Structure formats: structure tokens, C-alpha cells
Amino acid sequence: MHASSHSSAAQSAFELRFPSLSGTGRALSFPCDASGSVHMDSLSERALNNYLLARALMGRDYGWPSVQASCQAQP
């Protein structure tokens, strides 16, 4: 999980999803490429803060992330 220089168009097909460990269903997900790299410069300030928070709290509040096909991907 690191910043990537890939275009956001290529990233929209996948998302990096951090599951909630508290059972509240408050998972966080972020656009990424197929390898799970998030282009942090393309995130809004709020999304960037949430991404950094999820990374910092892995194993405590959020589980290890997984790469999934994005529900918002365009054919």
C-alpha cells in the first residue's frame, strides 16, 4: 500500500477495502489499481485523512485491506 503514479481512470476499476473490526459495518474503501496502490494525490482531503487513519489503525480498528472490483467501475 503506497502512493502510485497511475492515472485515476485506471484505478476506478478496483478499490482497496479496509474492513471494520468493530462489527459496526463501517468499512472504508478507496480507489486503487489492481495491485492495491492508492494514488493519494487524487483523494479529497477527507478521503486522504480516512485512508491514512485506516492504514494507521490496521489490526486495531480496521482489518488488513483487500483489493476488490469496484462497484462504480464503468464497462
Short mmCIF file of C-alpha atoms in Angstrom, two decimals:
data_model
loop_
_atom_site.label_atom_id
_atom_site.label_comp_id
_atom_site.label_asym_id
_atom_site.label_seq_id
_atom_site.Cartn_x
_atom_site.Cartn_y
_atom_site.Cartn_z
CA MET A 1 0.00 0.00 0.00
CA HIS A 2 1.81 3.03 -1.25
CA ALA A 3 1.25 6.07 -3.40
CA SER A 4 1.14 5.31 -7.10
CA SER A 5 1.57 7.41 -10.22
CA HIS A 6 -1.11 5.57 -12.21
CA SER A 7 -3.99 7.58 -13.68
CA SER A 8 -7.26 7.71 -11.77
CA ALA A 9 -9.07 6.28 -14.80
CA ALA A 10 -7.11 3.04 -14.45
CA GLN A 11 -7.75 2.99 -10.71
CA SER A 12 -11.53 3.22 -10.88
CA ALA A 13 -11.92 -0.48 -11.67
CA PHE A 14 -10.61 -1.52 -8.22
CA GLU A 15 -10.92 -0.43 -4.63
CA LEU A 16 -8.81 -1.08 -1.56
CA ARG A 17 -11.22 -2.06 1.20
CA PHE A 18 -10.40 -1.93 4.92
CA PRO A 19 -13.00 -3.98 6.86
CA SER A 20 -14.18 -2.72 10.24
CA LEU A 21 -13.11 -4.87 13.19
CA SER A 22 -15.74 -3.35 15.47
CA GLY A 23 -18.63 -5.08 13.73
CA THR A 24 -20.37 -1.79 13.03
CA GLY A 25 -20.11 -2.17 9.28
CA ARG A 26 -18.01 0.97 8.92
CA ALA A 27 -15.56 -0.35 6.37
CA LEU A 28 -13.52 2.16 4.36
CA SER A 29 -12.65 1.81 0.68
CA PHE A 30 -10.51 3.83 -1.70
CA PRO A 31 -9.90 3.74 -5.47
CA CYS A 32 -6.74 1.81 -6.35
CA ASP A 33 -5.05 -0.12 -9.14
CA ALA A 34 -5.05 -3.91 -9.46
CA SER A 35 -2.08 -4.22 -7.09
CA GLY A 36 -3.73 -2.14 -4.34
CA SER A 37 -1.75 1.08 -4.87
CA VAL A 38 -3.76 4.17 -3.97
CA HIS A 39 -2.94 7.43 -5.77
CA MET A 40 -3.10 9.63 -2.68
CA ASP A 41 -2.81 12.89 -4.65
CA SER A 42 -6.17 12.18 -6.31
CA LEU A 43 -8.05 11.75 -2.99
CA SER A 44 -10.04 14.55 -1.40
CA GLU A 45 -8.71 15.87 1.91
CA ARG A 46 -11.32 13.90 3.85
CA ALA A 47 -10.65 10.67 1.90
CA LEU A 48 -6.90 11.10 2.38
CA ASN A 49 -7.35 11.54 6.12
CA ASN A 50 -9.56 8.43 6.27
CA TYR A 51 -7.05 6.44 4.19
CA LEU A 52 -4.16 7.39 6.48
CA LEU A 53 -6.30 6.64 9.54
CA ALA A 54 -7.26 3.19 8.24
CA ARG A 55 -3.61 2.39 7.49
CA ALA A 56 -2.55 3.53 10.97
CA LEU A 57 -5.28 1.51 12.71
CA MET A 58 -4.90 -1.80 10.82
CA GLY A 59 -5.18 -4.64 13.29
CA ARG A 60 -6.86 -2.41 15.85
CA ASP A 61 -9.97 -0.79 14.35
CA TYR A 62 -9.62 -1.97 10.74
CA GLY A 63 -8.64 -5.31 9.29
CA TRP A 64 -5.99 -5.87 6.65
CA PRO A 65 -7.17 -4.44 3.36
CA SER A 66 -8.10 -6.37 0.25
CA VAL A 67 -8.33 -5.34 -3.40
CA GLN A 68 -11.81 -5.78 -4.85
CA ALA A 69 -13.53 -4.92 -8.11
CA SER A 70 -15.17 -1.54 -7.71
CA CYS A 71 -18.94 -1.35 -7.83
CA GLN A 72 -18.55 2.03 -9.58
CA ALA A 73 -16.36 0.76 -12.43
CA GLN A 74 -17.61 1.67 -15.90
CA PRO A 75 -17.50 -1.01 -18.67
#
